[in-house]
Amino acid sequence: MKPMPRQLSSSSNRDNSRFCMPPFGQALLLLLLCFVCHAGSCTEQERESLLQFLSGLSNDGGLGVSWQNGTDCCTWEGITCSGNGAVVEVISLASRGLEGSISPSLGDLTGLLRLNLSRNSLSGGLPLELVSSSSIVVLDVSFNYLTGGLSELPSSTPDRPLQVLNISSNLFTGNFPSTTWERMNNLVVLNASNNRFTGQMPTSFCASAPSFAVLELSYNQFSGRIPAGLSNCSKLTLLSASYNNLTGTLPDELFDLTSLKHLCFLRNQLEGSIKGITKLKNLVTIDLGQNRLSGSIPNSIGQLKRLEKLHLAYNSMSGELPSTVGNCRNLKNMNLGGNNFSGDLGNVNFSTLRNLQSLDLMSNNFTGTVPESIYSCRNLSALQLSNNSFHGQLSEKIRNLKCLSFVSLVDISLTNITGSLQILQSCRNLTTLLIGYNFMQETMPEDDEIYGFENLRIFSLNDCSLSGKIPKWLSKLTNLEMLSLYNNQLNGAIPDWISSLNFLFHIDISNNSLSGEIPSALVEMPMLKSDNVPPKVFELPICTGYALQYRINSAFPKVLNLGINNFTGIIPNEIGQLKALQLLNLSSNRLSGEIPESIYKLTNLQVLDLSSNNLTGTIPDGLNKLHFLSAFNISNNDLEGPVPNAGQLSTFPSTSFDGNPKLCGPMLARHCGLAQTPFVSTKQNADKVVSSFVFMISFGAFFAVGVLYDQIVLSRFF
Ligand SMILES: *[C@@H]1O[C@H](CO)[C@@H](O)[C@H](O)[C@H]1NC(C)=O
Ligand SMILES: *[C@@H]1O[C@H](CO)[C@@H](O)[C@H](O)[C@H]1NC(C)=O
Ligand SMILES: *[C@@H]1O[C@H](CO)[C@@H](O)[C@H](O)[C@H]1NC(C)=O
Ligand SMILES: *[C@@H]1O[C@H](CO)[C@@H](O)[C@H](O)[C@H]1NC(C)=O
Ligand SMILES: *[C@@H]1O[C@H](CO)[C@@H](O)[C@H](O)[C@H]1NC(C)=O
Ligand SMILES: *[C@@H]1O[C@H](CO)[C@@H](O)[C@H](O)[C@H]1NC(C)=O
Ligand SMILES: *[C@@H]1O[C@H](CO)[C@@H](O)[C@H](O)[C@H]1NC(C)=O
Ligand SMILES: *[C@@H]1O[C@H](CO)[C@@H](O)[C@H](O)[C@H]1NC(C)=O
Ligand SMILES: *[C@@H]1O[C@H](CO)[C@@H](O)[C@H](O)[C@H]1NC(C)=O
Ligand SMILES: *[C@@H]1O[C@H](CO)[C@@H](O)[C@H](O)[C@H]1NC(C)=O
Ligand SMILES: *[C@@H]1O[C@H](CO)[C@@H](O)[C@H](O)[C@H]1NC(C)=O
Ligand SMILES: *[C@@H]1O[C@H](CO)[C@@H](O)[C@H](O)[C@H]1NC(C)=O
């Protein structure tokens, strides 16, 4: 939203004569005299005010070079003066690397119309003199580190000209002042998003500022109900308070704001129905996801002809999707996931929704077959229908969707995996394909049956009880980053070509019947050796479990999970090369030999599970150096010798070590003899300080990683 330049032309109306000499009443004479005494340069007082601002900065980002006393401040960097070069009108100092505080002296610049200090590192408070300036129309201090509250203006303050105030992305706290805003009767835009404001959501200025149009309050801590007073905001076009703590229902008053185009209350605790919303005929955006809304989508939704985004995901809504939604022909983005919508989706005709780009109906109770009309939405690039009660095979018509990039069809009772993959391989732009929990007991397609998928980055085909081998056609997916084949019945060895998948960093093939040795190719995986996954944002967040969502590929952990298979032989010492690994699970196999010493090089490891194998020898000293380790299990092997009694490993419970009769240690049934003094005790004094430090790290890591581990466990649902 562009600020309205309504008052820019009126700048010459301002009374700036006092910098010049006492007014004589004769405007012409005054101008002439001004010209004479200043020869078009800024006033001494303006220069002083600016220099005072400069001296308040601890880092001036190089401004000092041109901001020299004795020179015309109209020539200084970032300063623009009025036409005749006499009055500072615009200060434009965004992204200059400025540090320090904002001097109230800027409020003395009586000609200043626009002040932009956005994207610096300014700290301290926002001087009241700027908000209550008698000239400033546009004030942007967004993206700084400003703190404190906004104070109330003195009650004697006359009406203020401020139209646009952007204080977003700072560290402001406290309640929003209310009386101040009664003086702000020219306000059009208030952007206070991404701060730490608390208390009631402010709406009082609606009554005082007749042109008020944009209220952006997202990412704060406003609480309580949406207050009364909104009905006076008749010009409001944007109302956004996403990511706050608002409760109660959407007030009826809200449904009278017929100018409203964007209504966003994502992630609050709102409840009740949305029935009244269809009175807002100009709505373009409805973003009410992640609340506690209930009831159904009214049939009148079809009256919202301008609607482009309908986002009601993760509420408690139910009922059918009304067929009238087909009248919202401008819809680009529909997300109804995580509700309790039901009914035969085939009753909805999607073919009128030509602009639809993203459709997410995941985790509902829709029945019937996936309607063919979806496949006439030619602009569809993201389709998520996972976790519904559909039946039937995948339609050939999905081939029509040439833009399709993200497809999630998990757990919708699909059959015929070979046919499904042969159809999907025609969608050349597919980058994400999630189709697990389908195709029960079928056989993994053979190599000559599948080609294509050359752009695929994320592929999950877990929990299908598939038999067969890891197929060769996967080797052609040269852009693959994540491969999830867990919970199937695949047999045979891990193929050597695996290391040719240069981008693969998340490999979960656990709980199959894979056998053979851990191939040396696997310890050559390039992406697990170096930690530089190029970040890419998904078209839709990938849900792993109920509340966890990944929006970006690089947030997924680097995983090698070979657990619960039939692997034999030793753990190759070269495993120490996979420095980026965060989770290594080799549990429940038939691995033998010693735990390789090189494991200490896996310094990013947060989860290490080697349990239930046939490993022998002692616990390598280096394991104690894995400071990020928060889950560790070597139980049920044949290890021997002492368990360290200090350091990272000593923080794990005895269950991490159980089932190794030859291990000894204070927390185990078998205590160490004198000959088996734990290796760490030799340097115990030095370790005392270190160990409390390590404990803190591991505690911190446990939190960070507790989440990670949950995500890994929960990732079994996608
Ligand atoms: C700027 O110069 C004027 C006159 O020479 C002097 O009075 C003033 O103190 C100077 N200001 C600063 C900030 O150095
Ligand atoms: C302030 O400057 C930044 C960076 O140039 C710009 O993005 C922003 O729109 C400006 N603010 C206003 C209110 O014009
Ligand atoms: C601050 O908000 C104003 C009004 O919405 C907008 O024009 C400006 O671009 C925003 N500033 C930044 C840096 O985004
Ligand atoms: C609010 O400011 C933020 C910058 O912090 C900007 O990204 C956003 O677009 C602005 N919102 C509005 C409605 O102006
Ligand atoms: C709206 O404004 C009018 C006049 O300013 C006032 O009388 C009325 O009480 C306000 N309504 C609400 C709901 O605040
Ligand atoms: C949000 O509100 C609920 C209930 O009013 C309260 O229990 C909770 O602590 C609040 N959360 C935050 C982050 O303020
Ligand atoms: C979903 O709706 C059905 C009726 O359509 C109801 O029986 C069921 O309890 C609801 N489930 C949830 C989780 O609300
Ligand atoms: C889905 O719908 C069926 C039939 O209407 C109902 O029996 C079942 O409880 C629903 N499932 C959920 C999770 O609400
Ligand atoms: C497929 O992806 C490429 C590269 O991202 C893009 O240029 C092209 O437009 C896409 N094709 C379609 C039909 O969306
Ligand atoms: C599987 O799908 C393919 C392609 O649609 C089809 O040719 C084949 O007949 C299907 N097989 C079964 C058993 O339905
Ligand atoms: C593991 O391999 C052994 C010997 O090759 C075989 O007897 C056993 O059935 C296999 N176990 C599984 C779970 O595949
Ligand atoms: C473990 O290894 C030992 C010696 O290498 C062998 O005798 C034993 O049978 C193995 N146990 C299992 C369960 O494979």
PDB file of C-alpha atoms in Angstrom, residues 114-193:
ATOM      1  CA  ARG A 114       8.886  11.874   5.180  1.00  0.00           C
ATOM      2  CA  LEU A 115      11.333  10.127   7.433  1.00  0.00           C
ATOM      3  CA  ASN A 116      12.559   6.683   6.480  1.00  0.00           C
ATOM      4  CA  LEU A 117      15.007   4.990   8.856  1.00  0.00           C
ATOM      5  CA  SER A 118      13.951   1.457   7.952  1.00  0.00           C
ATOM      6  CA  ARG A 119      16.357  -1.506   8.007  1.00  0.00           C
ATOM      7  CA  ASN A 120      19.072  -0.130  10.253  1.00  0.00           C
ATOM      8  CA  SER A 121      20.212  -1.239  13.686  1.00  0.00           C
ATOM      9  CA  LEU A 122      18.817   1.660  15.644  1.00  0.00           C
ATOM     10  CA  SER A 123      18.016   1.069  19.284  1.00  0.00           C
ATOM     11  CA  GLY A 124      16.431   2.933  22.173  1.00  0.00           C
ATOM     12  CA  GLY A 125      12.965   4.390  22.041  1.00  0.00           C
ATOM     13  CA  LEU A 126      10.990   6.102  19.317  1.00  0.00           C
ATOM     14  CA  PRO A 127      10.945   9.786  20.306  1.00  0.00           C
ATOM     15  CA  LEU A 128       7.437  11.053  20.823  1.00  0.00           C
ATOM     16  CA  GLU A 129       8.521  14.209  18.991  1.00  0.00           C
ATOM     17  CA  LEU A 130       8.473  12.257  15.713  1.00  0.00           C
ATOM     18  CA  VAL A 131       5.074  10.618  16.126  1.00  0.00           C
ATOM     19  CA  SER A 132       3.605  13.918  17.234  1.00  0.00           C
ATOM     20  CA  SER A 133       5.511  16.055  14.752  1.00  0.00           C
ATOM     21  CA  SER A 134       3.518  18.866  13.250  1.00  0.00           C
ATOM     22  CA  SER A 135       4.822  18.079   9.775  1.00  0.00           C
ATOM     23  CA  ILE A 136       5.707  14.403   9.326  1.00  0.00           C
ATOM     24  CA  VAL A 137       3.269  12.582   7.071  1.00  0.00           C
ATOM     25  CA  VAL A 138       5.149   9.314   6.527  1.00  0.00           C
ATOM     26  CA  LEU A 139       7.280   7.743   9.256  1.00  0.00           C
ATOM     27  CA  ASP A 140       8.985   4.409   8.639  1.00  0.00           C
ATOM     28  CA  VAL A 141      11.277   3.038  11.352  1.00  0.00           C
ATOM     29  CA  SER A 142      10.622  -0.631  10.548  1.00  0.00           C
ATOM     30  CA  PHE A 143      13.319  -3.282  10.911  1.00  0.00           C
ATOM     31  CA  ASN A 144      15.334  -1.796  13.765  1.00  0.00           C
ATOM     32  CA  TYR A 145      15.820  -2.728  17.397  1.00  0.00           C
ATOM     33  CA  LEU A 146      13.690  -0.006  18.934  1.00  0.00           C
ATOM     34  CA  THR A 147      12.406  -0.790  22.390  1.00  0.00           C
ATOM     35  CA  GLY A 148      10.041   0.498  25.034  1.00  0.00           C
ATOM     36  CA  GLY A 149       6.437   1.446  24.702  1.00  0.00           C
ATOM     37  CA  LEU A 150       4.692   4.112  22.694  1.00  0.00           C
ATOM     38  CA  SER A 151       3.798   6.903  25.048  1.00  0.00           C
ATOM     39  CA  GLU A 152       0.566   8.793  25.084  1.00  0.00           C
ATOM     40  CA  LEU A 153       0.639  12.303  23.637  1.00  0.00           C
ATOM     41  CA  PRO A 154      -0.027  15.228  25.958  1.00  0.00           C
ATOM     42  CA  SER A 155      -3.734  15.950  25.974  1.00  0.00           C
ATOM     43  CA  SER A 156      -3.167  19.449  24.629  1.00  0.00           C
ATOM     44  CA  THR A 157      -1.682  18.157  21.356  1.00  0.00           C
ATOM     45  CA  PRO A 158      -3.503  19.474  18.304  1.00  0.00           C
ATOM     46  CA  ASP A 159      -4.424  17.221  15.358  1.00  0.00           C
ATOM     47  CA  ARG A 160      -1.398  15.646  13.733  1.00  0.00           C
ATOM     48  CA  PRO A 161      -0.698  15.199  10.022  1.00  0.00           C
ATOM     49  CA  LEU A 162       0.763  11.687  10.272  1.00  0.00           C
ATOM     50  CA  GLN A 163      -0.750   9.393   7.634  1.00  0.00           C
ATOM     51  CA  VAL A 164       1.584   6.416   7.461  1.00  0.00           C
ATOM     52  CA  LEU A 165       3.313   4.926  10.465  1.00  0.00           C
ATOM     53  CA  ASN A 166       5.421   1.821  10.042  1.00  0.00           C
ATOM     54  CA  ILE A 167       6.971   0.664  13.307  1.00  0.00           C
ATOM     55  CA  SER A 168       6.960  -3.023  12.369  1.00  0.00           C
ATOM     56  CA  SER A 169       9.780  -5.438  13.112  1.00  0.00           C
ATOM     57  CA  ASN A 170      11.117  -3.771  16.227  1.00  0.00           C
ATOM     58  CA  LEU A 171      11.065  -4.734  19.888  1.00  0.00           C
ATOM     59  CA  PHE A 172       8.301  -2.468  21.133  1.00  0.00           C
ATOM     60  CA  THR A 173       6.435  -3.646  24.210  1.00  0.00           C
ATOM     61  CA  GLY A 174       3.465  -2.736  26.345  1.00  0.00           C
ATOM     62  CA  ASN A 175      -0.090  -1.765  25.590  1.00  0.00           C
ATOM     63  CA  PHE A 176      -0.892   0.334  22.600  1.00  0.00           C
ATOM     64  CA  PRO A 177      -1.719   3.899  23.649  1.00  0.00           C
ATOM     65  CA  SER A 178      -5.260   4.961  22.979  1.00  0.00           C
ATOM     66  CA  THR A 179      -5.682   8.655  23.740  1.00  0.00           C
ATOM     67  CA  THR A 180      -2.708   9.568  21.536  1.00  0.00           C
ATOM     68  CA  TRP A 181      -4.491   8.201  18.559  1.00  0.00           C
ATOM     69  CA  GLU A 182      -7.429  10.486  18.937  1.00  0.00           C
ATOM     70  CA  ARG A 183      -5.079  13.191  17.658  1.00  0.00           C
ATOM     71  CA  MET A 184      -4.096  11.104  14.678  1.00  0.00           C
ATOM     72  CA  ASN A 185      -7.078  11.994  12.612  1.00  0.00           C
ATOM     73  CA  ASN A 186      -5.166  11.831   9.337  1.00  0.00           C
ATOM     74  CA  LEU A 187      -3.878   8.324   9.887  1.00  0.00           C
ATOM     75  CA  VAL A 188      -4.326   5.979   6.941  1.00  0.00           C
ATOM     76  CA  VAL A 189      -1.842   3.181   7.574  1.00  0.00           C
ATOM     77  CA  LEU A 190      -0.588   1.731  10.825  1.00  0.00           C
ATOM     78  CA  ASN A 191       1.864  -1.128  10.549  1.00  0.00           C
ATOM     79  CA  ALA A 192       2.928  -2.400  13.971  1.00  0.00           C
ATOM     80  CA  SER A 193       3.563  -6.020  13.036  1.00  0.00           C
TER      81      SER A 193
END
